[in-house]
N, CA, C and O atoms as a CHARMM CRD file, in Angstrom:
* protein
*
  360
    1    1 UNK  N     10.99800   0.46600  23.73300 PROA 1      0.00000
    2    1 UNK  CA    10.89500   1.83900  24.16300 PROA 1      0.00000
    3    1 UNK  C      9.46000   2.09300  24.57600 PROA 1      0.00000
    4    1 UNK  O      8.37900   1.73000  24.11200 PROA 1      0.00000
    5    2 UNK  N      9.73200   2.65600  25.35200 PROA 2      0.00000
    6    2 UNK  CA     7.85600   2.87100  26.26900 PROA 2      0.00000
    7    2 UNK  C      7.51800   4.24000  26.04600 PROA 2      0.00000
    8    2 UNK  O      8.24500   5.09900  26.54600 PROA 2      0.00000
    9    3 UNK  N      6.30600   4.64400  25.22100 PROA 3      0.00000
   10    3 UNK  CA     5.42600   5.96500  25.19000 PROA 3      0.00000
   11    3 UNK  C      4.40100   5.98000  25.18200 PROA 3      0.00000
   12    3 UNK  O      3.72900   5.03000  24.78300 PROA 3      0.00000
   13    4 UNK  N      3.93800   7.03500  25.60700 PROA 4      0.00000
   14    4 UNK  CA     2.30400   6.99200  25.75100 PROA 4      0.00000
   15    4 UNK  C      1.42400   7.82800  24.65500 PROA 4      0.00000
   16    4 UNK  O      1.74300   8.87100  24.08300 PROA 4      0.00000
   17    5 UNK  N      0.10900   6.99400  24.51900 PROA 5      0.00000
   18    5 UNK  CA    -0.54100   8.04400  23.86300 PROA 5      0.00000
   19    5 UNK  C     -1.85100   8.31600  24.17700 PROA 5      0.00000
   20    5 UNK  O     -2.61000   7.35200  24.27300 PROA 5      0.00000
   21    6 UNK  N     -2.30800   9.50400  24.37100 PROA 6      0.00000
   22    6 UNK  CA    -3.11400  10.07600  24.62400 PROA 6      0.00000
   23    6 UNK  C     -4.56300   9.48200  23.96800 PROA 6      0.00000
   24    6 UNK  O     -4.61000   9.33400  22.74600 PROA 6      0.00000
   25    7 UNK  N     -5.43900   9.23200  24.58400 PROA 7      0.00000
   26    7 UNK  CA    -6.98300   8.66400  23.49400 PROA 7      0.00000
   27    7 UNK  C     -8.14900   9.70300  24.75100 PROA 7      0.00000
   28    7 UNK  O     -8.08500  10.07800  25.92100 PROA 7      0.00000
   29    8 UNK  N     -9.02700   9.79000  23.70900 PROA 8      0.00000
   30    8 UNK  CA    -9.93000  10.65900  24.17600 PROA 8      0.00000
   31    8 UNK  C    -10.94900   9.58000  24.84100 PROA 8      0.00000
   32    8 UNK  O    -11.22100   8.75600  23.96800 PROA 8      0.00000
   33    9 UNK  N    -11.60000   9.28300  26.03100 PROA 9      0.00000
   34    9 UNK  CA   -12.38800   8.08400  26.93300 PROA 9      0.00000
   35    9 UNK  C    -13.64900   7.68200  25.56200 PROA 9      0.00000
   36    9 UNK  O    -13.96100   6.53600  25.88400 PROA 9      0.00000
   37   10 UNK  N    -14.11900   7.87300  24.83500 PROA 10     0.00000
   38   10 UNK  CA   -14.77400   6.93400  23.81300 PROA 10     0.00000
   39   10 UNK  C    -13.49500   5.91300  22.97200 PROA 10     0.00000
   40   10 UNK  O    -13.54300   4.68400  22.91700 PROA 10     0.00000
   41   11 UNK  N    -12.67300   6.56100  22.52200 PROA 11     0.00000
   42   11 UNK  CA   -11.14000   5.61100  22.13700 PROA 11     0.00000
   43   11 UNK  C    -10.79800   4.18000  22.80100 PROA 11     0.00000
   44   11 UNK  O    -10.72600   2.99300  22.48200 PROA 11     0.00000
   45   12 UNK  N    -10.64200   4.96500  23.84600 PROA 12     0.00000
   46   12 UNK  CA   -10.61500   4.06900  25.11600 PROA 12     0.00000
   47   12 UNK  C    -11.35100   3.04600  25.44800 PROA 12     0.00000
   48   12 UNK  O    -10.92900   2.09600  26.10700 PROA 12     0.00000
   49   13 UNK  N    -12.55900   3.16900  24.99800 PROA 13     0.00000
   50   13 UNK  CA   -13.96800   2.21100  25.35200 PROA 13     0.00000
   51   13 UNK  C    -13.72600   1.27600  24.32200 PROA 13     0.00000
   52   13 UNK  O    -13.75600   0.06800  24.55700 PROA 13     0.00000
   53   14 UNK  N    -13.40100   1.90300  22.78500 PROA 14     0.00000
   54   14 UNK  CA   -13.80200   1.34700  21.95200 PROA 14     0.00000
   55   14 UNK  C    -13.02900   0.48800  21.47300 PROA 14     0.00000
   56   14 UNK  O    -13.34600  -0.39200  20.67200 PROA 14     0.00000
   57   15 UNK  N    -11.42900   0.78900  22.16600 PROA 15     0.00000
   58   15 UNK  CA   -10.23400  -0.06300  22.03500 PROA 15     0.00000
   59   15 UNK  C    -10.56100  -1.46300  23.24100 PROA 15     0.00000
   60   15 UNK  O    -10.51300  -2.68000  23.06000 PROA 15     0.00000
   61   16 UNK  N    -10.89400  -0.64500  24.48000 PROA 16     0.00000
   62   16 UNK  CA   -11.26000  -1.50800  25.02800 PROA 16     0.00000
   63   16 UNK  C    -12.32400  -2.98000  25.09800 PROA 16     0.00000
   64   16 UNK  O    -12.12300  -4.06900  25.63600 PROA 16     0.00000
   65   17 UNK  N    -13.20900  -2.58800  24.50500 PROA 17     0.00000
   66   17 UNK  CA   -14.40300  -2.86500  23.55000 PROA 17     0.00000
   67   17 UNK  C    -14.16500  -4.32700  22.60700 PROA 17     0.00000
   68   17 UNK  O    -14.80000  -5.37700  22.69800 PROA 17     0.00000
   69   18 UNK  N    -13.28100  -4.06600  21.89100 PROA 18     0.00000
   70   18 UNK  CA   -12.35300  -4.62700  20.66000 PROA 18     0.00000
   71   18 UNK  C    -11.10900  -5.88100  21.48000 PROA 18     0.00000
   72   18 UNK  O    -10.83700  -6.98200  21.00300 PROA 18     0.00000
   73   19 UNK  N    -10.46300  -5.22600  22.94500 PROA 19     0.00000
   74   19 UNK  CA    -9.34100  -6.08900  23.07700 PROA 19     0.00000
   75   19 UNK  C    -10.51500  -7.03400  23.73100 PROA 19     0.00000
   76   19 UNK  O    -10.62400  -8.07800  23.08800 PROA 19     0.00000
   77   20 UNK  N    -11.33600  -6.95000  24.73400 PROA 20     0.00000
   78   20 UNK  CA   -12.55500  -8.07500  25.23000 PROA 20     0.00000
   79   20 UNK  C    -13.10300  -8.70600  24.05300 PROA 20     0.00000
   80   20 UNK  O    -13.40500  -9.89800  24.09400 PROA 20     0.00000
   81   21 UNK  N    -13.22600  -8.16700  23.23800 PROA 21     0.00000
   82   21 UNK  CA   -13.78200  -9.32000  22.13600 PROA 21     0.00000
   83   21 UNK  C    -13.22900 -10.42600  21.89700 PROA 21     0.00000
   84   21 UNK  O    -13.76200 -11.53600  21.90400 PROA 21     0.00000
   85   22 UNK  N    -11.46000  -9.98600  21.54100 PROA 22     0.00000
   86   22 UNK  CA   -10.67600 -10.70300  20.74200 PROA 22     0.00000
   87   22 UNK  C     -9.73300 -11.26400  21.53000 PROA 22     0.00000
   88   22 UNK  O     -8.56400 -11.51400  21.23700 PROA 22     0.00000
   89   23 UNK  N    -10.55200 -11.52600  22.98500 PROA 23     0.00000
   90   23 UNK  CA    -9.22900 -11.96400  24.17800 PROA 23     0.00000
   91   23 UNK  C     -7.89100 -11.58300  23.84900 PROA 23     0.00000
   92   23 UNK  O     -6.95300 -12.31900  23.54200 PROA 23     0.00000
   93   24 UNK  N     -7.92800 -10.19200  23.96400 PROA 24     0.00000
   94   24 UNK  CA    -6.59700  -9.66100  23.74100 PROA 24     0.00000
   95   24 UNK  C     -6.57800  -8.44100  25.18200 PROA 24     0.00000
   96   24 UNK  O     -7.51600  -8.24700  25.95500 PROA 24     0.00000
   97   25 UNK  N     -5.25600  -7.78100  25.20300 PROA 25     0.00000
   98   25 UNK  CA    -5.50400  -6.77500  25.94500 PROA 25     0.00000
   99   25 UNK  C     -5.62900  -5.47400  25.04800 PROA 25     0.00000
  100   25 UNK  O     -5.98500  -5.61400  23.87800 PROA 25     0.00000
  101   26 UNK  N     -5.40000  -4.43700  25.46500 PROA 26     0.00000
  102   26 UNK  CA    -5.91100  -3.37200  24.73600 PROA 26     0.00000
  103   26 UNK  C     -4.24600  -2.48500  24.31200 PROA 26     0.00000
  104   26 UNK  O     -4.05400  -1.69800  23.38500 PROA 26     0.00000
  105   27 UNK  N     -3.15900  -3.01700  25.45800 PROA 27     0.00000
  106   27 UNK  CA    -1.97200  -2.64900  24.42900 PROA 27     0.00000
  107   27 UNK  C     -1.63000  -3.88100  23.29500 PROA 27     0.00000
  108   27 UNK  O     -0.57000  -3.95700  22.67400 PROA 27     0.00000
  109   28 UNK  N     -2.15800  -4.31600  23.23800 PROA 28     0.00000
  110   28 UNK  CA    -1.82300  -5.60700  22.02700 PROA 28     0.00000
  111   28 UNK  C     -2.74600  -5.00900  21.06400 PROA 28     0.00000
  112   28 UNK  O     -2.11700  -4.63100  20.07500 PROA 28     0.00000
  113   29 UNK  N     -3.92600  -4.79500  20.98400 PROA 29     0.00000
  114   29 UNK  CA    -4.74000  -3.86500  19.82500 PROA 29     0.00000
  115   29 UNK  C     -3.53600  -2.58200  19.90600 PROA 29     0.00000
  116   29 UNK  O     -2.45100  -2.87000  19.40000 PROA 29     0.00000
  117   30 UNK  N     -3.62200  -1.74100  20.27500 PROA 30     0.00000
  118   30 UNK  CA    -3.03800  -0.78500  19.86100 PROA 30     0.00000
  119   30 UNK  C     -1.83700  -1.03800  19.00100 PROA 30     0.00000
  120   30 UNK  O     -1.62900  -0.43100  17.95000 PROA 30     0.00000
  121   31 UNK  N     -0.80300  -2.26600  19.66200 PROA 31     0.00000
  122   31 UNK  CA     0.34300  -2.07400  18.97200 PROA 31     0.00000
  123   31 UNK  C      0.53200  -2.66600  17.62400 PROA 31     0.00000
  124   31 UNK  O      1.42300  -2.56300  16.78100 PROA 31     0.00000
  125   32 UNK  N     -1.08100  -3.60900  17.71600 PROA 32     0.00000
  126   32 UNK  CA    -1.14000  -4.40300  16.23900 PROA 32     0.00000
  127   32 UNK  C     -1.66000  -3.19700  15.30600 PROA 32     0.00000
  128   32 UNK  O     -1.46900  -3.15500  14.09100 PROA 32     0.00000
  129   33 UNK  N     -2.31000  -2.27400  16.01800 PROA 33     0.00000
  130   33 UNK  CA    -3.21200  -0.70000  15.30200 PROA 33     0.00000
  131   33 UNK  C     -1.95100  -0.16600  14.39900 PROA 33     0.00000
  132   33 UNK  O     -1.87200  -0.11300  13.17200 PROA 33     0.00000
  133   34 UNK  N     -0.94300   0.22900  15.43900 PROA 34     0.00000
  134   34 UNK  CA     0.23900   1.30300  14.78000 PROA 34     0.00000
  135   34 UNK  C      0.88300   0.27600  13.82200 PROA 34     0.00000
  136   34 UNK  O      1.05100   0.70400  12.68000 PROA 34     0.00000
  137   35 UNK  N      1.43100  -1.48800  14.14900 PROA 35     0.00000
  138   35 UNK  CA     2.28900  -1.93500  13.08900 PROA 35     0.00000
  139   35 UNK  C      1.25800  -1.83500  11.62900 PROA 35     0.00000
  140   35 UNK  O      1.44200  -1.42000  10.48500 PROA 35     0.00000
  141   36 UNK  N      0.57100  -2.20500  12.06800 PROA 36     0.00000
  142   36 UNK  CA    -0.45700  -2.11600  10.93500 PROA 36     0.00000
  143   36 UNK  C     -0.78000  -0.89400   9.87600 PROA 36     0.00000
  144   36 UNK  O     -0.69100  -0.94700   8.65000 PROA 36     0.00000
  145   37 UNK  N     -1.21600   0.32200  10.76900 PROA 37     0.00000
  146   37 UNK  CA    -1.12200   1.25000  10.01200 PROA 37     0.00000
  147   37 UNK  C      0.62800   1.94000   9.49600 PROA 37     0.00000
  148   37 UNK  O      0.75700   2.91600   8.75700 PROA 37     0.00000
  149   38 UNK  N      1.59600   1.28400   9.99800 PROA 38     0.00000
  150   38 UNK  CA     3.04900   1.74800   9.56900 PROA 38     0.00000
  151   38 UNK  C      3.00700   1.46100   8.27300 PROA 38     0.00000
  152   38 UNK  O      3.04500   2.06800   7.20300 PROA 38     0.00000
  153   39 UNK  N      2.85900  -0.35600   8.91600 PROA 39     0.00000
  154   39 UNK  CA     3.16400  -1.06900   7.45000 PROA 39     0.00000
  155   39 UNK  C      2.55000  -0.80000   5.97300 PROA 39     0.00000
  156   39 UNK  O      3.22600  -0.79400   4.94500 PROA 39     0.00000
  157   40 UNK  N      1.29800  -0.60200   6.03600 PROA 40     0.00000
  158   40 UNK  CA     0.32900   0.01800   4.85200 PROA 40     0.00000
  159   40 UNK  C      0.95700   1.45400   4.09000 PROA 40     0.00000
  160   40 UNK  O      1.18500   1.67800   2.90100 PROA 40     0.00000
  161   41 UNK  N      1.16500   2.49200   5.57200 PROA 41     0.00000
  162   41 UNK  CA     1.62900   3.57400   4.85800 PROA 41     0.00000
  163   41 UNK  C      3.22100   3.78000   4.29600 PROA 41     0.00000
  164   41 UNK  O      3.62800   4.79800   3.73500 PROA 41     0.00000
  165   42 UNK  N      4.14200   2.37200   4.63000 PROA 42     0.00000
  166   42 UNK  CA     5.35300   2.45100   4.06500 PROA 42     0.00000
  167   42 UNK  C      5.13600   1.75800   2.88200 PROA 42     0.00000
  168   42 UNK  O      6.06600   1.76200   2.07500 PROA 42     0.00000
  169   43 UNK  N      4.10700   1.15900   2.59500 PROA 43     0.00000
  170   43 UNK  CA     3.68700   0.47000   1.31200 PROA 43     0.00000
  171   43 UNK  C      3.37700   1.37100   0.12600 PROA 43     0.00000
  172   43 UNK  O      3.65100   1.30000  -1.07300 PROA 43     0.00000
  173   44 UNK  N      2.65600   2.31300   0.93900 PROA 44     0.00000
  174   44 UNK  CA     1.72900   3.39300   0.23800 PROA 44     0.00000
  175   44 UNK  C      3.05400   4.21700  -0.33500 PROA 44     0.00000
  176   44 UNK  O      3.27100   4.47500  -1.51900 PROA 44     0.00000
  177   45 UNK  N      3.63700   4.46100   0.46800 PROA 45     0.00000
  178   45 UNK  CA     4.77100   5.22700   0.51600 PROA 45     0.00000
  179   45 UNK  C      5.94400   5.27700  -0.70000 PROA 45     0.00000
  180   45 UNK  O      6.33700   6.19700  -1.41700 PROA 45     0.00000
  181   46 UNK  N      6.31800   3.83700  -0.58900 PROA 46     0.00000
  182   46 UNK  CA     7.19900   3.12400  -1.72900 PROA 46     0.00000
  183   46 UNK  C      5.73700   3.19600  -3.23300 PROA 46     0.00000
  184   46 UNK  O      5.67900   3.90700  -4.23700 PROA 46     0.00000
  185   47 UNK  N      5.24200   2.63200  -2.95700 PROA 47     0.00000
  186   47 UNK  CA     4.34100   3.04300  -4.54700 PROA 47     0.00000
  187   47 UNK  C      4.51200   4.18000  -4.61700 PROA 47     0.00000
  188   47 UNK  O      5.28100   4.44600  -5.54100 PROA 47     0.00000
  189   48 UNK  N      4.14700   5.08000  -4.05100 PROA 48     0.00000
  190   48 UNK  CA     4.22000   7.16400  -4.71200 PROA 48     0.00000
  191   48 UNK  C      5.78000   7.22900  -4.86800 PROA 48     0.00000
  192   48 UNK  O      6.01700   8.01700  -5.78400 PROA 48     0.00000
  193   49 UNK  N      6.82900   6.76800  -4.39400 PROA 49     0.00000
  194   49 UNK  CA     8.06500   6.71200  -5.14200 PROA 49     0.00000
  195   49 UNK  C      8.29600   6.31000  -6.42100 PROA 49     0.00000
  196   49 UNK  O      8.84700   6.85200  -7.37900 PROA 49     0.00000
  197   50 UNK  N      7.61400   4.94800  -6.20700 PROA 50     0.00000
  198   50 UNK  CA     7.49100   4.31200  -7.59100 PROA 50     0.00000
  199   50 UNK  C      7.45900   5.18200  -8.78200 PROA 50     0.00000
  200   50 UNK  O      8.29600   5.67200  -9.54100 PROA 50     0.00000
  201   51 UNK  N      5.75500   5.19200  -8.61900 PROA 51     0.00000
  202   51 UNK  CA     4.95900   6.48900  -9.26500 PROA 51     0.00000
  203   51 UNK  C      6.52900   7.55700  -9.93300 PROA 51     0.00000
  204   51 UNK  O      7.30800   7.45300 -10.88000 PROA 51     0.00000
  205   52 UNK  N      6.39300   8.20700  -9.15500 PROA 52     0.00000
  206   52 UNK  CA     7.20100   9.52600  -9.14900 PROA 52     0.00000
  207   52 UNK  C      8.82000   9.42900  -9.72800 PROA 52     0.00000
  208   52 UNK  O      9.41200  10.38200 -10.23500 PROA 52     0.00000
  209   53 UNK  N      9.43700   7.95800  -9.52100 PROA 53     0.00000
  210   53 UNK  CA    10.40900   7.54300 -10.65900 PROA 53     0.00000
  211   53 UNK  C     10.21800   6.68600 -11.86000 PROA 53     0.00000
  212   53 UNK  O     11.12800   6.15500 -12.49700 PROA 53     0.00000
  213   54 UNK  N      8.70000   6.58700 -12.15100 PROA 54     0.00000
  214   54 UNK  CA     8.39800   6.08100 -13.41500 PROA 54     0.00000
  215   54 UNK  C      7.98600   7.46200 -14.06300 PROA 54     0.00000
  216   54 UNK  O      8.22400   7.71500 -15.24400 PROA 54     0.00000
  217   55 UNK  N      7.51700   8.10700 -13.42800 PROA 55     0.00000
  218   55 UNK  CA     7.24200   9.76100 -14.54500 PROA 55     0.00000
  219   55 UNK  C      8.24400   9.94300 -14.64600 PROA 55     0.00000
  220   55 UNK  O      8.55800   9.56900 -15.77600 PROA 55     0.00000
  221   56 UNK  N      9.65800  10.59500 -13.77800 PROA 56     0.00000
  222   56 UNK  CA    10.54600  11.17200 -14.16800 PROA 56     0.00000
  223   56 UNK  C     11.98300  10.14900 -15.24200 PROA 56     0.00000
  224   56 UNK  O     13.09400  10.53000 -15.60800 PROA 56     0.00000
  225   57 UNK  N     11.44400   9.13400 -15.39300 PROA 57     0.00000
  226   57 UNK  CA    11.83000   8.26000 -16.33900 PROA 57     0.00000
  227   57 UNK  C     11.26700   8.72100 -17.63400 PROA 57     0.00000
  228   57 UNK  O     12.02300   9.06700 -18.54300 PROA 57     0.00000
  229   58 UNK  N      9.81200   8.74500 -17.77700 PROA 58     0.00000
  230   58 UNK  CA     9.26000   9.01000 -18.98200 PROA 58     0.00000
  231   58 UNK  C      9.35900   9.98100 -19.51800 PROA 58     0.00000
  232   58 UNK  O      9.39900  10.17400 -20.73300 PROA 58     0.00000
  233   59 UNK  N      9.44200  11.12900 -18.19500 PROA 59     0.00000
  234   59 UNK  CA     9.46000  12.33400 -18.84100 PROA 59     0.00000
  235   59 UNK  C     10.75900  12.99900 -19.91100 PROA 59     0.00000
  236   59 UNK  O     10.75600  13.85100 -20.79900 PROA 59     0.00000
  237   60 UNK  N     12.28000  11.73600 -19.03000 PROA 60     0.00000
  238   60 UNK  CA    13.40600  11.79700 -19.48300 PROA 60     0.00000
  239   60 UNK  C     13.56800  11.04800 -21.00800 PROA 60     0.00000
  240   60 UNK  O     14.32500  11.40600 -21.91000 PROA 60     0.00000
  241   61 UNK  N     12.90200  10.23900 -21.01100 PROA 61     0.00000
  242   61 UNK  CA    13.26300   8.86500 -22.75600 PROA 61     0.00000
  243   61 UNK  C     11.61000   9.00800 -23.29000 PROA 61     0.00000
  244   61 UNK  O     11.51200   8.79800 -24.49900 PROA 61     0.00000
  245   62 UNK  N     10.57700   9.26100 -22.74100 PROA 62     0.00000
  246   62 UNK  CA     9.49400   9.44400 -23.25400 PROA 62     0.00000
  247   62 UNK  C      8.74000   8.03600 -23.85600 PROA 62     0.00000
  248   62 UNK  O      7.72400   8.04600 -24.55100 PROA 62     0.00000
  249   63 UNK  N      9.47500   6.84500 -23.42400 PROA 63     0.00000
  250   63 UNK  CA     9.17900   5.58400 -23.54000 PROA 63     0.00000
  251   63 UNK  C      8.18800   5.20600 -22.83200 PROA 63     0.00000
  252   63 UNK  O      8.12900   5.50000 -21.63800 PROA 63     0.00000
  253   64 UNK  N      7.12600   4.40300 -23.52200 PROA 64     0.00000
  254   64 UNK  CA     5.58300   4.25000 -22.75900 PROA 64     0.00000
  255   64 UNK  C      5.26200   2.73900 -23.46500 PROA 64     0.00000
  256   64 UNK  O      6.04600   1.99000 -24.04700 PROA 64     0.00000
  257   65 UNK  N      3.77500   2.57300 -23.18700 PROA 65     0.00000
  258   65 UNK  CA     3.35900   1.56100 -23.66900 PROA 65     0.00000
  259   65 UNK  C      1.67500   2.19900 -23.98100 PROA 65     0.00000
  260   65 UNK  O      1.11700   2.39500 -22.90100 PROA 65     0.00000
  261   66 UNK  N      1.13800   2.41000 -24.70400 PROA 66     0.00000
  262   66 UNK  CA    -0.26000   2.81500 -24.90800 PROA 66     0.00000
  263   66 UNK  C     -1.43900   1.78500 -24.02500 PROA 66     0.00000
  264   66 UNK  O     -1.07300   0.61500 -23.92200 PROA 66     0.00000
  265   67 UNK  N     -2.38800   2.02600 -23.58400 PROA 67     0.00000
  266   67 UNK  CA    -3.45400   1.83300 -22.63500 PROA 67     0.00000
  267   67 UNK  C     -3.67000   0.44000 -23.41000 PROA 67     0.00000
  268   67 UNK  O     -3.24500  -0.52400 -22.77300 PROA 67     0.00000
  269   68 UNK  N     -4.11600   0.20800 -24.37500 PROA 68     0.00000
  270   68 UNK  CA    -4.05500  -0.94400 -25.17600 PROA 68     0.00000
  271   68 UNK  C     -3.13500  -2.08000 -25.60600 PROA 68     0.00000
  272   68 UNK  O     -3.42000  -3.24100 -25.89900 PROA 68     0.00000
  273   69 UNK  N     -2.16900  -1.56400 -25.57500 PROA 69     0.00000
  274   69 UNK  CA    -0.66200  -2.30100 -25.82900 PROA 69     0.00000
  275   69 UNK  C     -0.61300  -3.22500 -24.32200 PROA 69     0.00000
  276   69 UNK  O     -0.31100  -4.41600 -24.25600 PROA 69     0.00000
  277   70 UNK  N     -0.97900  -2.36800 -23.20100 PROA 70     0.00000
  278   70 UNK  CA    -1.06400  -3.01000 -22.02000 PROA 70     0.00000
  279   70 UNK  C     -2.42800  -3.89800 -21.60300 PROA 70     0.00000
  280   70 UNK  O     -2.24400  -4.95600 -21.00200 PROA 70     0.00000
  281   71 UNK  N     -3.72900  -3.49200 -21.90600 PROA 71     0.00000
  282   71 UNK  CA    -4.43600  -4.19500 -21.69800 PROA 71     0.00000
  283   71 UNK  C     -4.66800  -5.50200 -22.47300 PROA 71     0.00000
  284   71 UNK  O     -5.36100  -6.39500 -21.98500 PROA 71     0.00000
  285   72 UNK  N     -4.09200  -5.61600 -23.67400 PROA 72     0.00000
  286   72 UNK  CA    -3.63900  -6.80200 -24.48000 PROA 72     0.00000
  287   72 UNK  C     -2.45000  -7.50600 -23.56600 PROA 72     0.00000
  288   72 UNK  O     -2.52600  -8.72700 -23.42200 PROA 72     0.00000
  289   73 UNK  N     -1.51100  -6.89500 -23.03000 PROA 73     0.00000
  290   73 UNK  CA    -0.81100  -7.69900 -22.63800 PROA 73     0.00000
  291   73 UNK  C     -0.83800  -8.51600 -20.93100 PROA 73     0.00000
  292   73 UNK  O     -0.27200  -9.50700 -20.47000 PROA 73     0.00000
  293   74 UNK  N     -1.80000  -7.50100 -20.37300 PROA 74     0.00000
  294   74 UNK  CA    -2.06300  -7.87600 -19.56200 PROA 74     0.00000
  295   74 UNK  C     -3.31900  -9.31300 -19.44100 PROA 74     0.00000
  296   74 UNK  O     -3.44300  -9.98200 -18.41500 PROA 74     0.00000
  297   75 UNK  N     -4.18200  -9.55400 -20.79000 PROA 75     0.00000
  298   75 UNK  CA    -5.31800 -10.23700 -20.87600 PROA 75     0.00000
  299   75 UNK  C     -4.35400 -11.55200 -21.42600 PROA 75     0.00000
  300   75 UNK  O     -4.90700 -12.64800 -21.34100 PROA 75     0.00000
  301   76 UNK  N     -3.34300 -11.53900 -21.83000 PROA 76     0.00000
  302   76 UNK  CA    -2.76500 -12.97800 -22.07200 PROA 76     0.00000
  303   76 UNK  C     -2.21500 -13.24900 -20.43900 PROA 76     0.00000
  304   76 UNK  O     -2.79700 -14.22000 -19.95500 PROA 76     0.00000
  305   77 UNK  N     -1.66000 -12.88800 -19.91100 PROA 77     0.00000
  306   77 UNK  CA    -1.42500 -12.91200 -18.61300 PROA 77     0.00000
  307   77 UNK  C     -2.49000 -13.86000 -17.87900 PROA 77     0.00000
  308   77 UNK  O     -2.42900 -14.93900 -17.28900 PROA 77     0.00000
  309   78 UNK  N     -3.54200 -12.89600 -18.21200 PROA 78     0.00000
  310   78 UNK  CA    -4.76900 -13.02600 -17.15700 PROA 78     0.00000
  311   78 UNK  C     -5.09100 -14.40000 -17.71700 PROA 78     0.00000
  312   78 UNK  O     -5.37500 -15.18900 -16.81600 PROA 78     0.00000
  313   79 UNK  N     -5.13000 -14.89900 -18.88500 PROA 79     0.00000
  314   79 UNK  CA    -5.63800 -16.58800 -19.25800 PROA 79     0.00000
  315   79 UNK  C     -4.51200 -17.16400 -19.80100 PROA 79     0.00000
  316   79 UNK  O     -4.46200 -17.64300 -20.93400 PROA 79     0.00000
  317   80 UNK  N     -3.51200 -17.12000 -18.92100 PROA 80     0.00000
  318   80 UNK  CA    -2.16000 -18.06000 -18.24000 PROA 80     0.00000
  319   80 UNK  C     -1.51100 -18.22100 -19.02000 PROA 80     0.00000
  320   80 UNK  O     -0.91800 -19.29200 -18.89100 PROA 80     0.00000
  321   81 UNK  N     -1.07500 -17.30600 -20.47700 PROA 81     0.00000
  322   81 UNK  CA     0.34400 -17.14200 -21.11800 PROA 81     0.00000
  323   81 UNK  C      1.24000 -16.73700 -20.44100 PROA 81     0.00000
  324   81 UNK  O      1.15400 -15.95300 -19.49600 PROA 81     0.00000
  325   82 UNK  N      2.24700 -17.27500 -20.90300 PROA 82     0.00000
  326   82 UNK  CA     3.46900 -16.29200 -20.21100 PROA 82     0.00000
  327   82 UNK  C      4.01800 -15.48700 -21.26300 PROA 82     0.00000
  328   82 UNK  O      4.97200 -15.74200 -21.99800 PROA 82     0.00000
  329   83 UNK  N      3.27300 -14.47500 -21.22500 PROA 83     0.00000
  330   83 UNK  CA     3.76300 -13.53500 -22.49200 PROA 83     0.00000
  331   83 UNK  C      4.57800 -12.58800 -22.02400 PROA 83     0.00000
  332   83 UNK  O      4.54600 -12.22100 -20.84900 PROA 83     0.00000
  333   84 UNK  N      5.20400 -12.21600 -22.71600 PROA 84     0.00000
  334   84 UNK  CA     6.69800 -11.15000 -22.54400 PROA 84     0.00000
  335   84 UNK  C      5.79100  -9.40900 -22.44200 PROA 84     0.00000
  336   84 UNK  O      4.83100  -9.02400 -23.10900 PROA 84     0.00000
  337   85 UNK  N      6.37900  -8.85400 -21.61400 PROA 85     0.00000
  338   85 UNK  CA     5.95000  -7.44900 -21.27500 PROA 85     0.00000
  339   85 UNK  C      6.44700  -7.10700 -22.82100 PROA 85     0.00000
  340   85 UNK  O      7.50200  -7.54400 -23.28200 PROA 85     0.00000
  341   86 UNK  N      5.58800  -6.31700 -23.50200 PROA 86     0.00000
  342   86 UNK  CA     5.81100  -5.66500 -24.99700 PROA 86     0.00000
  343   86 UNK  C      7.39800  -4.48200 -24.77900 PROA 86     0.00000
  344   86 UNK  O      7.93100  -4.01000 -23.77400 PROA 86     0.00000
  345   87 UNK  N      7.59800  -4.41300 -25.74000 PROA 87     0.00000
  346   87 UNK  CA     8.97400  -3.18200 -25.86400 PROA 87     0.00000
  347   87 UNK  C      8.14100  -1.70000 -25.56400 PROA 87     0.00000
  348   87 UNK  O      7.06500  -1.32500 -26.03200 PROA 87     0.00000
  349   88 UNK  N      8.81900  -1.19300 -24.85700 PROA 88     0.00000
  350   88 UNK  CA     8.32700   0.46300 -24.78700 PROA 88     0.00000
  351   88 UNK  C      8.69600   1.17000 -26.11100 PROA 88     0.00000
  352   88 UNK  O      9.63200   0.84900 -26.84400 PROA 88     0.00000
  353   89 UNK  N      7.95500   2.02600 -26.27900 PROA 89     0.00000
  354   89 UNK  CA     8.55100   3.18600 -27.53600 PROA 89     0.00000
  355   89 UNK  C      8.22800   4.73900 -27.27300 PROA 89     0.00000
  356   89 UNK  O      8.17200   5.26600 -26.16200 PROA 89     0.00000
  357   90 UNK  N      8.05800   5.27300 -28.32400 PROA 90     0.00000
  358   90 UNK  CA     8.15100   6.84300 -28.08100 PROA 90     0.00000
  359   90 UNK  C      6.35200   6.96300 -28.92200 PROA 90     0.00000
  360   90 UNK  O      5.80000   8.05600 -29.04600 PROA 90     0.00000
């Protein structure tokens, strides 16, 4: 599908600027610009879901893990146990 978008002539330079560098043309920057910024913000996107169905989980069973409970479990991790994620509680 073909659309256009509007860039103000410094945009333009600076896209232009960028596709001469990288022996590219300047719709190939752009379209690597938008997949790029899609992809990040559907990333971004799915985490604040995340987020937002792990509160309304907690807020429902009130099951957690304390800041410590996790940073212990995360530091066996980190020097190559395979330790079991701890049980949540109240």
């Amino acid at each position: 599908m073909a659309t256009s978008v509007k860039l103000n002539d410094d945009m333009k330079k600076r896209v232009q600027h960028l596709a001469d560098t990288r022996h590219r043309s300047a719709h190939w920057i752009m379209r690597q610009a938008i997949q790029d910024y899609v992809e990040r913000e559907e990333k971004r996107e799915a985490f604040k879901q995340d987020a937002l169905r792990a509160w309304e989980d907690y807020q429902r069973n009130g099951l957690h893990l304390t800041q410590t409970e996790t940073d212990e479990w995360l530091s066996k991790l980190e020097s190559g146990d395979d330790a079991e994620l701890p049980t949540c509680h109240r």
